[in-house]
Amino acid sequence: MKRRGDRAVEELKKAVEVEKEDLRRRQRSKKFKQILTISSPLFMLVIWEFLSQTAIIDPRFFPPPTTILQTLFSMSASGELFEHVRISLIRILFGFLLGVIPAITLGLIMGMYSSVRHFFSPLIMALMPIPTLAMLPIILIIFGIGEFSKMVTIAASVFFPVVINTVAGVMNIDKVYSDVAKNYGANPKDFFMKIALPGAMPVMMEGIQMGQAIALLTIVAAEMIGANSGIGYVIWMNYKAFLIAEMFVGLILISFFGYLFSLLLRGLQSKLIPWK
């Protein structure tokens, strides 16, 4: 009996060591992936700096990143750049929420009720292919040339990917959960909050990720066309004045915020759907 107990202890120790080694291997793999994620943009910047400094590419059109960084600091020192960034971020935030909240609500209802889905699907399919900027004149006629029209423009571009992904997420929920909810007499509110919303969350979050990227694209284009402030305005006016380094500052800011928003949404996704 003693030998058998010792053997069981040894096997348990081996199992623990194997588990620890597997955990260490996963941690090393995670760190390596994090290094790759950071190194790829740094590598691109180093190559860009080298090509521009050696004039392999024309530094008038592609100034070195160090020059762009110096220009960023000088533009920030005046405080004007921060004002443009603040205005763009306000437009993006409120326009994004203005598009996402109705899209999630309508998407969940469409996924839950086939009659609602059949009613709204043709409208969504007909309006979705129209570029948002092509609708800008109509938006300006209805809402004027103020800040709200720019937010509506962003909302219109964000709405469609989110609503479509939300509907797909609800419809992909395993029928077993729906049957269990019906058998236990779940009311529509409980089904909406406890089945449809959590079940659609993984696919819905992918639509929201897509929506935030589209929001950045839209705000830049909208500010280029019909604004006198914002990051898009900075890019366009410096391009017209052939101030290329200043133009690249605006482009890099958009790239930075796109990456930042993506990380924030990924973090939110890991909290809301930890099982994924």
mmCIF file of N, CA and C in Angstrom, residues 119-209:
data_model
loop_
_atom_site.group_PDB
_atom_site.id
_atom_site.type_symbol
_atom_site.label_atom_id
_atom_site.label_comp_id
_atom_site.label_asym_id
_atom_site.label_seq_id
_atom_site.Cartn_x
_atom_site.Cartn_y
_atom_site.Cartn_z
ATOM 1 N N PHE A 119 -38.788 42.710 -42.519
ATOM 2 C CA PHE A 119 -39.216 44.076 -42.824
ATOM 3 C C PHE A 119 -38.011 44.998 -43.068
ATOM 4 N N PHE A 120 -36.993 44.894 -42.193
ATOM 5 C CA PHE A 120 -35.872 45.833 -42.264
ATOM 6 C C PHE A 120 -34.750 45.382 -43.203
ATOM 7 N N SER A 121 -34.627 44.097 -43.462
ATOM 8 C CA SER A 121 -33.507 43.604 -44.279
ATOM 9 C C SER A 121 -33.416 44.260 -45.654
ATOM 10 N N PRO A 122 -34.538 44.387 -46.411
ATOM 11 C CA PRO A 122 -34.421 45.043 -47.727
ATOM 12 C C PRO A 122 -33.933 46.482 -47.633
ATOM 13 N N LEU A 123 -34.381 47.205 -46.594
ATOM 14 C CA LEU A 123 -33.943 48.590 -46.428
ATOM 15 C C LEU A 123 -32.444 48.660 -46.144
ATOM 16 N N ILE A 124 -31.972 47.788 -45.282
ATOM 17 C CA ILE A 124 -30.552 47.782 -44.943
ATOM 18 C C ILE A 124 -29.715 47.378 -46.151
ATOM 19 N N MET A 125 -30.152 46.350 -46.871
ATOM 20 C CA MET A 125 -29.405 45.897 -48.044
ATOM 21 C C MET A 125 -29.386 46.960 -49.143
ATOM 22 N N ALA A 126 -30.442 47.760 -49.236
ATOM 23 C CA ALA A 126 -30.501 48.807 -50.269
ATOM 24 C C ALA A 126 -29.644 50.011 -49.911
ATOM 25 N N LEU A 127 -29.608 50.374 -48.622
ATOM 26 C CA LEU A 127 -28.880 51.569 -48.196
ATOM 27 C C LEU A 127 -27.400 51.310 -47.935
ATOM 28 N N MET A 128 -27.057 50.093 -47.557
ATOM 29 C CA MET A 128 -25.678 49.796 -47.164
ATOM 30 C C MET A 128 -24.660 50.061 -48.278
ATOM 31 N N PRO A 129 -24.925 49.727 -49.558
ATOM 32 C CA PRO A 129 -23.898 49.956 -50.582
ATOM 33 C C PRO A 129 -23.644 51.421 -50.904
ATOM 34 N N ILE A 130 -24.528 52.322 -50.479
ATOM 35 C CA ILE A 130 -24.323 53.744 -50.786
ATOM 36 C C ILE A 130 -23.191 54.284 -49.923
ATOM 37 N N PRO A 131 -22.127 54.828 -50.519
ATOM 38 C CA PRO A 131 -21.039 55.393 -49.709
ATOM 39 C C PRO A 131 -21.565 56.515 -48.806
ATOM 40 N N THR A 132 -21.072 56.534 -47.593
ATOM 41 C CA THR A 132 -21.547 57.540 -46.634
ATOM 42 C C THR A 132 -21.286 58.954 -47.132
ATOM 43 N N LEU A 133 -20.148 59.162 -47.770
ATOM 44 C CA LEU A 133 -19.822 60.504 -48.255
ATOM 45 C C LEU A 133 -20.745 60.924 -49.401
ATOM 46 N N ALA A 134 -21.299 59.936 -50.124
ATOM 47 C CA ALA A 134 -22.269 60.281 -51.163
ATOM 48 C C ALA A 134 -23.569 60.780 -50.547
ATOM 49 N N MET A 135 -23.824 60.388 -49.292
ATOM 50 C CA MET A 135 -25.020 60.847 -48.587
ATOM 51 C C MET A 135 -24.784 62.161 -47.851
ATOM 52 N N LEU A 136 -23.525 62.644 -47.861
ATOM 53 C CA LEU A 136 -23.196 63.853 -47.116
ATOM 54 C C LEU A 136 -24.028 65.066 -47.533
ATOM 55 N N PRO A 137 -24.280 65.296 -48.836
ATOM 56 C CA PRO A 137 -25.141 66.439 -49.181
ATOM 57 C C PRO A 137 -26.532 66.366 -48.567
ATOM 58 N N ILE A 138 -27.119 65.157 -48.544
ATOM 59 C CA ILE A 138 -28.447 64.993 -47.938
ATOM 60 C C ILE A 138 -28.378 65.248 -46.434
ATOM 61 N N ILE A 139 -27.303 64.727 -45.802
ATOM 62 C CA ILE A 139 -27.130 64.935 -44.360
ATOM 63 C C ILE A 139 -26.986 66.416 -44.049
ATOM 64 N N LEU A 140 -26.244 67.146 -44.892
ATOM 65 C CA LEU A 140 -26.064 68.589 -44.674
ATOM 66 C C LEU A 140 -27.372 69.348 -44.867
ATOM 67 N N ILE A 141 -28.187 68.910 -45.852
ATOM 68 C CA ILE A 141 -29.480 69.568 -46.076
ATOM 69 C C ILE A 141 -30.400 69.381 -44.870
ATOM 70 N N ILE A 142 -30.393 68.174 -44.309
ATOM 71 C CA ILE A 142 -31.306 67.863 -43.199
ATOM 72 C C ILE A 142 -30.809 68.448 -41.882
ATOM 73 N N PHE A 143 -29.506 68.266 -41.596
ATOM 74 C CA PHE A 143 -28.983 68.616 -40.265
ATOM 75 C C PHE A 143 -28.128 69.885 -40.254
ATOM 76 N N GLY A 144 -27.925 70.505 -41.413
ATOM 77 C CA GLY A 144 -27.120 71.719 -41.451
ATOM 78 C C GLY A 144 -25.638 71.419 -41.484
ATOM 79 N N ILE A 145 -24.826 72.479 -41.362
ATOM 80 C CA ILE A 145 -23.378 72.320 -41.498
ATOM 81 C C ILE A 145 -22.663 72.334 -40.142
ATOM 82 N N GLY A 146 -23.400 72.159 -39.083
ATOM 83 C CA GLY A 146 -22.798 72.188 -37.739
ATOM 84 C C GLY A 146 -22.151 70.865 -37.374
ATOM 85 N N GLU A 147 -21.834 70.727 -36.082
ATOM 86 C CA GLU A 147 -21.145 69.538 -35.579
ATOM 87 C C GLU A 147 -22.021 68.287 -35.676
ATOM 88 N N PHE A 148 -23.326 68.466 -35.485
ATOM 89 C CA PHE A 148 -24.201 67.293 -35.453
ATOM 90 C C PHE A 148 -24.214 66.565 -36.796
ATOM 91 N N SER A 149 -24.112 67.290 -37.891
ATOM 92 C CA SER A 149 -24.115 66.646 -39.209
ATOM 93 C C SER A 149 -22.891 65.740 -39.382
ATOM 94 N N LYS A 150 -21.760 66.145 -38.818
ATOM 95 C CA LYS A 150 -20.549 65.318 -38.896
ATOM 96 C C LYS A 150 -20.709 64.058 -38.054
ATOM 97 N N MET A 151 -21.352 64.191 -36.896
ATOM 98 C CA MET A 151 -21.613 63.018 -36.055
ATOM 99 C C MET A 151 -22.573 62.059 -36.746
ATOM 100 N N VAL A 152 -23.594 62.600 -37.413
ATOM 101 C CA VAL A 152 -24.544 61.762 -38.150
ATOM 102 C C VAL A 152 -23.840 61.036 -39.288
ATOM 103 N N THR A 153 -22.897 61.700 -39.943
ATOM 104 C CA THR A 153 -22.134 61.066 -41.018
ATOM 105 C C THR A 153 -21.358 59.864 -40.498
ATOM 106 N N ILE A 154 -20.728 60.027 -39.344
ATOM 107 C CA ILE A 154 -20.005 58.902 -38.731
ATOM 108 C C ILE A 154 -20.981 57.804 -38.327
ATOM 109 N N ALA A 155 -22.104 58.192 -37.711
ATOM 110 C CA ALA A 155 -23.109 57.217 -37.265
ATOM 111 C C ALA A 155 -23.623 56.393 -38.436
ATOM 112 N N ALA A 156 -23.861 57.038 -39.579
ATOM 113 C CA ALA A 156 -24.373 56.323 -40.751
ATOM 114 C C ALA A 156 -23.365 55.300 -41.250
ATOM 115 N N SER A 157 -22.077 55.617 -41.174
ATOM 116 C CA SER A 157 -21.057 54.680 -41.652
ATOM 117 C C SER A 157 -20.855 53.516 -40.684
ATOM 118 N N VAL A 158 -21.035 53.774 -39.392
ATOM 119 C CA VAL A 158 -20.835 52.745 -38.374
ATOM 120 C C VAL A 158 -22.030 51.804 -38.280
ATOM 121 N N PHE A 159 -23.216 52.316 -38.544
ATOM 122 C CA PHE A 159 -24.464 51.597 -38.282
ATOM 123 C C PHE A 159 -24.518 50.234 -38.983
ATOM 124 N N PHE A 160 -24.209 50.197 -40.270
ATOM 125 C CA PHE A 160 -24.469 48.990 -41.056
ATOM 126 C C PHE A 160 -23.615 47.786 -40.668
ATOM 127 N N PRO A 161 -22.291 47.899 -40.514
ATOM 128 C CA PRO A 161 -21.535 46.710 -40.099
ATOM 129 C C PRO A 161 -21.941 46.192 -38.731
ATOM 130 N N VAL A 162 -22.327 47.105 -37.823
ATOM 131 C CA VAL A 162 -22.702 46.666 -36.476
ATOM 132 C C VAL A 162 -24.050 45.952 -36.497
ATOM 133 N N VAL A 163 -25.034 46.503 -37.198
ATOM 134 C CA VAL A 163 -26.354 45.876 -37.214
ATOM 135 C C VAL A 163 -26.306 44.521 -37.909
ATOM 136 N N ILE A 164 -25.554 44.400 -38.981
ATOM 137 C CA ILE A 164 -25.474 43.123 -39.708
ATOM 138 C C ILE A 164 -24.780 42.062 -38.855
ATOM 139 N N ASN A 165 -23.686 42.433 -38.189
ATOM 140 C CA ASN A 165 -22.988 41.465 -37.337
ATOM 141 C C ASN A 165 -23.813 41.071 -36.132
ATOM 142 N N THR A 166 -24.595 42.016 -35.602
ATOM 143 C CA THR A 166 -25.438 41.706 -34.452
ATOM 144 C C THR A 166 -26.538 40.715 -34.835
ATOM 145 N N VAL A 167 -27.158 40.931 -35.977
ATOM 146 C CA VAL A 167 -28.179 39.985 -36.458
ATOM 147 C C VAL A 167 -27.563 38.607 -36.645
ATOM 148 N N ALA A 168 -26.393 38.553 -37.277
ATOM 149 C CA ALA A 168 -25.720 37.269 -37.500
ATOM 150 C C ALA A 168 -25.381 36.591 -36.178
ATOM 151 N N GLY A 169 -24.962 37.393 -35.185
ATOM 152 C CA GLY A 169 -24.642 36.821 -33.885
ATOM 153 C C GLY A 169 -25.846 36.191 -33.205
ATOM 154 N N VAL A 170 -26.998 36.857 -33.252
ATOM 155 C CA VAL A 170 -28.216 36.311 -32.644
ATOM 156 C C VAL A 170 -28.652 35.044 -33.369
ATOM 157 N N MET A 171 -28.597 35.061 -34.688
ATOM 158 C CA MET A 171 -29.073 33.912 -35.465
ATOM 159 C C MET A 171 -28.150 32.699 -35.338
ATOM 160 N N ASN A 172 -26.896 32.938 -34.921
ATOM 161 C CA ASN A 172 -25.963 31.822 -34.739
ATOM 162 C C ASN A 172 -26.004 31.222 -33.337
ATOM 163 N N ILE A 173 -26.846 31.777 -32.463
ATOM 164 C CA ILE A 173 -26.988 31.201 -31.122
ATOM 165 C C ILE A 173 -27.582 29.799 -31.237
ATOM 166 N N ASP A 174 -26.998 28.878 -30.489
ATOM 167 C CA ASP A 174 -27.475 27.491 -30.519
ATOM 168 C C ASP A 174 -28.951 27.441 -30.128
ATOM 169 N N LYS A 175 -29.743 26.708 -30.916
ATOM 170 C CA LYS A 175 -31.197 26.639 -30.688
ATOM 171 C C LYS A 175 -31.540 26.049 -29.327
ATOM 172 N N VAL A 176 -30.606 25.296 -28.745
ATOM 173 C CA VAL A 176 -30.853 24.694 -27.426
ATOM 174 C C VAL A 176 -31.156 25.772 -26.392
ATOM 175 N N TYR A 177 -30.407 26.884 -26.435
ATOM 176 C CA TYR A 177 -30.608 27.958 -25.458
ATOM 177 C C TYR A 177 -31.994 28.590 -25.624
ATOM 178 N N SER A 178 -32.408 28.759 -26.867
ATOM 179 C CA SER A 178 -33.748 29.318 -27.114
ATOM 180 C C SER A 178 -34.830 28.386 -26.585
ATOM 181 N N ASP A 179 -34.654 27.092 -26.820
ATOM 182 C CA ASP A 179 -35.647 26.115 -26.359
ATOM 183 C C ASP A 179 -35.723 26.072 -24.837
ATOM 184 N N VAL A 180 -34.564 26.137 -24.189
ATOM 185 C CA VAL A 180 -34.546 26.122 -22.720
ATOM 186 C C VAL A 180 -35.254 27.357 -22.173
ATOM 187 N N ALA A 181 -34.987 28.518 -22.780
ATOM 188 C CA ALA A 181 -35.621 29.762 -22.337
ATOM 189 C C ALA A 181 -37.135 29.679 -22.492
ATOM 190 N N LYS A 182 -37.598 29.132 -23.611
ATOM 191 C CA LYS A 182 -39.046 29.003 -23.832
ATOM 192 C C LYS A 182 -39.661 28.029 -22.845
ATOM 193 N N ASN A 183 -38.967 26.911 -22.592
ATOM 194 C CA ASN A 183 -39.509 25.904 -21.680
ATOM 195 C C ASN A 183 -39.641 26.431 -20.254
ATOM 196 N N TYR A 184 -38.739 27.338 -19.895
ATOM 197 C CA TYR A 184 -38.797 27.900 -18.544
ATOM 198 C C TYR A 184 -39.608 29.198 -18.497
ATOM 199 N N GLY A 185 -40.270 29.517 -19.597
ATOM 200 C CA GLY A 185 -41.173 30.663 -19.619
ATOM 201 C C GLY A 185 -40.491 32.005 -19.556
ATOM 202 N N ALA A 186 -39.303 32.122 -20.175
ATOM 203 C CA ALA A 186 -38.585 33.406 -20.159
ATOM 204 C C ALA A 186 -39.375 34.454 -20.942
ATOM 205 N N ASN A 187 -39.511 35.629 -20.374
ATOM 206 C CA ASN A 187 -40.213 36.700 -21.081
ATOM 207 C C ASN A 187 -39.257 37.354 -22.091
ATOM 208 N N PRO A 188 -39.774 38.167 -23.014
ATOM 209 C CA PRO A 188 -38.909 38.779 -24.037
ATOM 210 C C PRO A 188 -37.740 39.572 -23.470
ATOM 211 N N LYS A 189 -37.970 40.252 -22.329
ATOM 212 C CA LYS A 189 -36.885 41.038 -21.726
ATOM 213 C C LYS A 189 -35.744 40.134 -21.269
ATOM 214 N N ASP A 190 -36.093 39.024 -20.585
ATOM 215 C CA ASP A 190 -35.063 38.089 -20.121
ATOM 216 C C ASP A 190 -34.339 37.454 -21.299
ATOM 217 N N PHE A 191 -35.088 37.099 -22.342
ATOM 218 C CA PHE A 191 -34.462 36.494 -23.519
ATOM 219 C C PHE A 191 -33.508 37.497 -24.177
ATOM 220 N N PHE A 192 -33.950 38.739 -24.231
ATOM 221 C CA PHE A 192 -33.140 39.800 -24.850
ATOM 222 C C PHE A 192 -31.830 39.989 -24.085
ATOM 223 N N MET A 193 -31.916 40.097 -22.741
ATOM 224 C CA MET A 193 -30.756 40.438 -21.928
ATOM 225 C C MET A 193 -29.869 39.243 -21.593
ATOM 226 N N LYS A 194 -30.474 38.041 -21.458
ATOM 227 C CA LYS A 194 -29.712 36.897 -20.960
ATOM 228 C C LYS A 194 -29.365 35.867 -22.034
ATOM 229 N N ILE A 195 -30.035 35.920 -23.172
ATOM 230 C CA ILE A 195 -29.748 34.964 -24.252
ATOM 231 C C ILE A 195 -29.218 35.690 -25.485
ATOM 232 N N ALA A 196 -30.029 36.605 -26.024
ATOM 233 C CA ALA A 196 -29.677 37.242 -27.299
ATOM 234 C C ALA A 196 -28.414 38.099 -27.185
ATOM 235 N N LEU A 197 -28.368 38.974 -26.178
ATOM 236 C CA LEU A 197 -27.231 39.899 -26.052
ATOM 237 C C LEU A 197 -25.915 39.176 -25.767
ATOM 238 N N PRO A 198 -25.855 38.304 -24.739
ATOM 239 C CA PRO A 198 -24.579 37.598 -24.516
ATOM 240 C C PRO A 198 -24.220 36.663 -25.670
ATOM 241 N N GLY A 199 -25.218 36.010 -26.264
ATOM 242 C CA GLY A 199 -24.941 35.070 -27.354
ATOM 243 C C GLY A 199 -24.417 35.753 -28.599
ATOM 244 N N ALA A 200 -24.910 36.961 -28.859
ATOM 245 C CA ALA A 200 -24.478 37.700 -30.057
ATOM 246 C C ALA A 200 -23.193 38.479 -29.830
ATOM 247 N N MET A 201 -22.744 38.580 -28.583
ATOM 248 C CA MET A 201 -21.629 39.458 -28.237
ATOM 249 C C MET A 201 -20.350 39.204 -29.044
ATOM 250 N N PRO A 202 -19.896 37.944 -29.225
ATOM 251 C CA PRO A 202 -18.632 37.758 -29.960
ATOM 252 C C PRO A 202 -18.681 38.309 -31.385
ATOM 253 N N VAL A 203 -19.739 37.984 -32.129
ATOM 254 C CA VAL A 203 -19.848 38.467 -33.508
ATOM 255 C C VAL A 203 -20.130 39.965 -33.518
ATOM 256 N N MET A 204 -20.920 40.425 -32.570
ATOM 257 C CA MET A 204 -21.262 41.847 -32.486
ATOM 258 C C MET A 204 -20.012 42.689 -32.232
ATOM 259 N N MET A 205 -19.105 42.209 -31.382
ATOM 260 C CA MET A 205 -17.881 42.954 -31.088
ATOM 261 C C MET A 205 -16.987 43.071 -32.310
ATOM 262 N N GLU A 206 -17.018 42.057 -33.170
ATOM 263 C CA GLU A 206 -16.247 42.156 -34.413
ATOM 264 C C GLU A 206 -16.823 43.265 -35.303
ATOM 265 N N GLY A 207 -18.143 43.383 -35.312
ATOM 266 C CA GLY A 207 -18.775 44.460 -36.070
ATOM 267 C C GLY A 207 -18.426 45.825 -35.490
ATOM 268 N N ILE A 208 -18.354 45.912 -34.168
ATOM 269 C CA ILE A 208 -17.991 47.175 -33.522
ATOM 270 C C ILE A 208 -16.538 47.530 -33.834
ATOM 271 N N GLN A 209 -15.659 46.511 -33.845
ATOM 272 C CA GLN A 209 -14.260 46.751 -34.233
ATOM 273 C C GLN A 209 -14.192 47.328 -35.647
#
